Amino acid sequence: MPARKYYCDYCDKQFQDTPADRKRHVQGIQHQQAKARWYDSFNQHHQQIPNPPLCFHFLNTGFCRYAHSCKYLHPVPNNAIHPSPIVSTPSPGNVVGVSLGNLPPSLQPPPEAGYPHLPFVDWG
């Protein structure tokens, strides 16, 4: 059976996946510098741009696989703990470009008057 390979995203390198090789790689100065550059690129991006562009994937799906590491802005709804840095006062029914009319029925809020009562059917 051939030896498994390990690919390091930070360094863009591939090597044999053994505990000793992985430990040597992770402790190496090149890996540590590449990892530091990777994380610094996100911090510098948010520091350089006062209003970073919105993450369209997060806006469309409500999820981003990069989470807090994403270089784009993830807007926070008004009922969250932290206020949104880009929206001062959203209009009702429209939070950061997502209107309630665009949501599927299962995600829309209930009607103000409540749901209509279902007819009673006597099966007996």
PDB file of C-alpha atoms in Angstrom:
ATOM      1  CA  MET A   1       0.000   0.000   0.000  1.00  0.00           C
ATOM      2  CA  PRO A   2       1.505   3.363  -1.006  1.00  0.00           C
ATOM      3  CA  ALA A   3       2.240   5.921   1.688  1.00  0.00           C
ATOM      4  CA  ARG A   4      -0.400   8.585   2.211  1.00  0.00           C
ATOM      5  CA  LYS A   5       0.346  12.142   1.183  1.00  0.00           C
ATOM      6  CA  TYR A   6      -0.395  15.255   3.232  1.00  0.00           C
ATOM      7  CA  TYR A   7      -1.096  18.577   1.540  1.00  0.00           C
ATOM      8  CA  CYS A   8      -0.444  21.784   3.492  1.00  0.00           C
ATOM      9  CA  ASP A   9      -2.769  24.578   2.364  1.00  0.00           C
ATOM     10  CA  TYR A  10      -0.618  27.276   3.952  1.00  0.00           C
ATOM     11  CA  CYS A  11       2.598  26.259   2.195  1.00  0.00           C
ATOM     12  CA  ASP A  12       1.063  24.763  -0.957  1.00  0.00           C
ATOM     13  CA  LYS A  13       3.275  21.696  -0.450  1.00  0.00           C
ATOM     14  CA  GLN A  14       2.658  17.970  -0.412  1.00  0.00           C
ATOM     15  CA  PHE A  15       4.709  15.434   1.532  1.00  0.00           C
ATOM     16  CA  GLN A  16       4.527  11.938   2.991  1.00  0.00           C
ATOM     17  CA  ASP A  17       2.028  11.785   5.855  1.00  0.00           C
ATOM     18  CA  THR A  18       3.880  10.339   8.809  1.00  0.00           C
ATOM     19  CA  PRO A  19       3.759  11.794  12.327  1.00  0.00           C
ATOM     20  CA  ALA A  20       7.455  12.684  12.205  1.00  0.00           C
ATOM     21  CA  ASP A  21       7.224  14.388   8.786  1.00  0.00           C
ATOM     22  CA  ARG A  22       4.102  16.314   9.722  1.00  0.00           C
ATOM     23  CA  LYS A  23       5.626  17.474  13.021  1.00  0.00           C
ATOM     24  CA  ARG A  24       8.829  18.537  11.262  1.00  0.00           C
ATOM     25  CA  HIS A  25       6.834  20.464   8.690  1.00  0.00           C
ATOM     26  CA  VAL A  26       4.524  22.202  11.198  1.00  0.00           C
ATOM     27  CA  GLN A  27       7.478  23.257  13.364  1.00  0.00           C
ATOM     28  CA  GLY A  28       9.467  24.505  10.359  1.00  0.00           C
ATOM     29  CA  ILE A  29      10.045  28.228   9.910  1.00  0.00           C
ATOM     30  CA  GLN A  30       8.669  28.237   6.340  1.00  0.00           C
ATOM     31  CA  HIS A  31       5.366  26.760   7.506  1.00  0.00           C
ATOM     32  CA  GLN A  32       5.099  29.149  10.440  1.00  0.00           C
ATOM     33  CA  GLN A  33       5.800  32.153   8.198  1.00  0.00           C
ATOM     34  CA  ALA A  34       3.300  30.969   5.568  1.00  0.00           C
ATOM     35  CA  LYS A  35       0.648  30.400   8.235  1.00  0.00           C
ATOM     36  CA  ALA A  36       1.299  33.863   9.735  1.00  0.00           C
ATOM     37  CA  ARG A  37       1.037  35.477   6.276  1.00  0.00           C
ATOM     38  CA  TRP A  38      -2.256  33.634   5.692  1.00  0.00           C
ATOM     39  CA  TYR A  39      -3.865  34.942   8.884  1.00  0.00           C
ATOM     40  CA  ASP A  40      -2.342  38.407   8.536  1.00  0.00           C
ATOM     41  CA  SER A  41      -3.847  38.735   5.067  1.00  0.00           C
ATOM     42  CA  PHE A  42      -7.331  38.678   6.628  1.00  0.00           C
ATOM     43  CA  ASN A  43      -6.484  41.125   9.393  1.00  0.00           C
ATOM     44  CA  GLN A  44      -4.832  43.558   6.993  1.00  0.00           C
ATOM     45  CA  HIS A  45      -7.780  43.341   4.588  1.00  0.00           C
ATOM     46  CA  HIS A  46     -10.249  44.460   7.258  1.00  0.00           C
ATOM     47  CA  GLN A  47      -7.885  47.168   8.502  1.00  0.00           C
ATOM     48  CA  GLN A  48      -7.200  48.603   5.045  1.00  0.00           C
ATOM     49  CA  ILE A  49     -10.802  48.689   3.828  1.00  0.00           C
ATOM     50  CA  PRO A  50     -13.157  50.504   6.214  1.00  0.00           C
ATOM     51  CA  ASN A  51     -16.239  48.903   4.622  1.00  0.00           C
ATOM     52  CA  PRO A  52     -15.271  45.532   3.109  1.00  0.00           C
ATOM     53  CA  PRO A  53     -17.629  44.156   0.445  1.00  0.00           C
ATOM     54  CA  LEU A  54     -20.435  41.849   1.521  1.00  0.00           C
ATOM     55  CA  CYS A  55     -20.053  38.083   1.295  1.00  0.00           C
ATOM     56  CA  PHE A  56     -22.622  37.149  -1.355  1.00  0.00           C
ATOM     57  CA  HIS A  57     -22.583  33.486  -0.346  1.00  0.00           C
ATOM     58  CA  PHE A  58     -23.476  34.447   3.230  1.00  0.00           C
ATOM     59  CA  LEU A  59     -26.201  36.825   2.012  1.00  0.00           C
ATOM     60  CA  ASN A  60     -27.769  34.202  -0.248  1.00  0.00           C
ATOM     61  CA  THR A  61     -27.522  31.178   2.034  1.00  0.00           C
ATOM     62  CA  GLY A  62     -26.939  32.547   5.530  1.00  0.00           C
ATOM     63  CA  PHE A  63     -23.808  30.398   5.763  1.00  0.00           C
ATOM     64  CA  CYS A  64     -20.165  30.803   4.781  1.00  0.00           C
ATOM     65  CA  ARG A  65     -17.660  27.982   5.054  1.00  0.00           C
ATOM     66  CA  TYR A  66     -14.930  30.478   5.956  1.00  0.00           C
ATOM     67  CA  ALA A  67     -16.929  31.836   8.942  1.00  0.00           C
ATOM     68  CA  HIS A  68     -14.857  34.435  10.833  1.00  0.00           C
ATOM     69  CA  SER A  69     -11.879  33.921   8.503  1.00  0.00           C
ATOM     70  CA  CYS A  70     -13.820  35.201   5.487  1.00  0.00           C
ATOM     71  CA  LYS A  71     -12.331  38.345   4.000  1.00  0.00           C
ATOM     72  CA  TYR A  72     -15.815  39.611   3.153  1.00  0.00           C
ATOM     73  CA  LEU A  73     -18.333  41.092   5.567  1.00  0.00           C
ATOM     74  CA  HIS A  74     -21.088  38.949   7.074  1.00  0.00           C
ATOM     75  CA  PRO A  75     -23.963  41.246   8.095  1.00  0.00           C
ATOM     76  CA  VAL A  76     -25.514  40.616  11.492  1.00  0.00           C
ATOM     77  CA  PRO A  77     -29.313  40.808  11.940  1.00  0.00           C
ATOM     78  CA  ASN A  78     -30.722  43.465  14.284  1.00  0.00           C
ATOM     79  CA  ASN A  79     -31.768  40.979  16.964  1.00  0.00           C
ATOM     80  CA  ALA A  80     -28.215  39.683  17.369  1.00  0.00           C
ATOM     81  CA  ILE A  81     -25.899  40.636  20.213  1.00  0.00           C
ATOM     82  CA  HIS A  82     -23.628  42.829  18.065  1.00  0.00           C
ATOM     83  CA  PRO A  83     -25.104  45.528  15.815  1.00  0.00           C
ATOM     84  CA  SER A  84     -24.316  45.430  12.123  1.00  0.00           C
ATOM     85  CA  PRO A  85     -21.464  47.798  11.233  1.00  0.00           C
ATOM     86  CA  ILE A  86     -22.817  48.592   7.763  1.00  0.00           C
ATOM     87  CA  VAL A  87     -26.545  48.994   8.300  1.00  0.00           C
ATOM     88  CA  SER A  88     -27.692  51.883  10.441  1.00  0.00           C
ATOM     89  CA  THR A  89     -31.479  51.471  10.238  1.00  0.00           C
ATOM     90  CA  PRO A  90     -32.822  48.862   7.834  1.00  0.00           C
ATOM     91  CA  SER A  91     -36.308  49.281   6.500  1.00  0.00           C
ATOM     92  CA  PRO A  92     -38.915  46.843   7.872  1.00  0.00           C
ATOM     93  CA  GLY A  93     -39.011  43.637   5.873  1.00  0.00           C
ATOM     94  CA  ASN A  94     -35.698  44.358   4.176  1.00  0.00           C
ATOM     95  CA  VAL A  95     -32.512  43.523   6.089  1.00  0.00           C
ATOM     96  CA  VAL A  96     -29.307  44.080   4.112  1.00  0.00           C
ATOM     97  CA  GLY A  97     -30.802  43.495   0.690  1.00  0.00           C
ATOM     98  CA  VAL A  98     -32.747  40.382   1.638  1.00  0.00           C
ATOM     99  CA  SER A  99     -36.479  41.050   1.571  1.00  0.00           C
ATOM    100  CA  LEU A 100     -38.995  38.800   3.256  1.00  0.00           C
ATOM    101  CA  GLY A 101     -40.712  38.269  -0.100  1.00  0.00           C
ATOM    102  CA  ASN A 102     -37.601  36.459  -1.372  1.00  0.00           C
ATOM    103  CA  LEU A 103     -37.622  33.919   1.451  1.00  0.00           C
ATOM    104  CA  PRO A 104     -39.172  30.490   0.990  1.00  0.00           C
ATOM    105  CA  PRO A 105     -42.510  30.060   2.807  1.00  0.00           C
ATOM    106  CA  SER A 106     -40.938  27.907   5.511  1.00  0.00           C
ATOM    107  CA  LEU A 107     -38.604  30.768   6.512  1.00  0.00           C
ATOM    108  CA  GLN A 108     -41.108  33.629   6.336  1.00  0.00           C
ATOM    109  CA  PRO A 109     -42.502  34.942   9.627  1.00  0.00           C
ATOM    110  CA  PRO A 110     -46.072  33.990  10.484  1.00  0.00           C
ATOM    111  CA  PRO A 111     -48.842  36.384   9.406  1.00  0.00           C
ATOM    112  CA  GLU A 112     -49.716  39.078  11.944  1.00  0.00           C
ATOM    113  CA  ALA A 113     -53.312  37.818  12.190  1.00  0.00           C
ATOM    114  CA  GLY A 114     -52.089  34.245  12.625  1.00  0.00           C
ATOM    115  CA  TYR A 115     -52.619  31.237  10.420  1.00  0.00           C
ATOM    116  CA  PRO A 116     -56.155  30.332   9.296  1.00  0.00           C
ATOM    117  CA  HIS A 117     -57.747  27.416  11.133  1.00  0.00           C
ATOM    118  CA  LEU A 118     -57.830  24.132   9.298  1.00  0.00           C
ATOM    119  CA  PRO A 119     -61.252  22.612   8.680  1.00  0.00           C
ATOM    120  CA  PHE A 120     -62.224  19.846  11.062  1.00  0.00           C
ATOM    121  CA  VAL A 121     -62.652  16.478   9.376  1.00  0.00           C
ATOM    122  CA  ASP A 122     -64.430  13.702  11.241  1.00  0.00           C
ATOM    123  CA  TRP A 123     -62.837  10.441  10.106  1.00  0.00           C
ATOM    124  CA  GLY A 124     -64.964   8.306  12.416  1.00  0.00           C
TER     125      GLY A 124
END
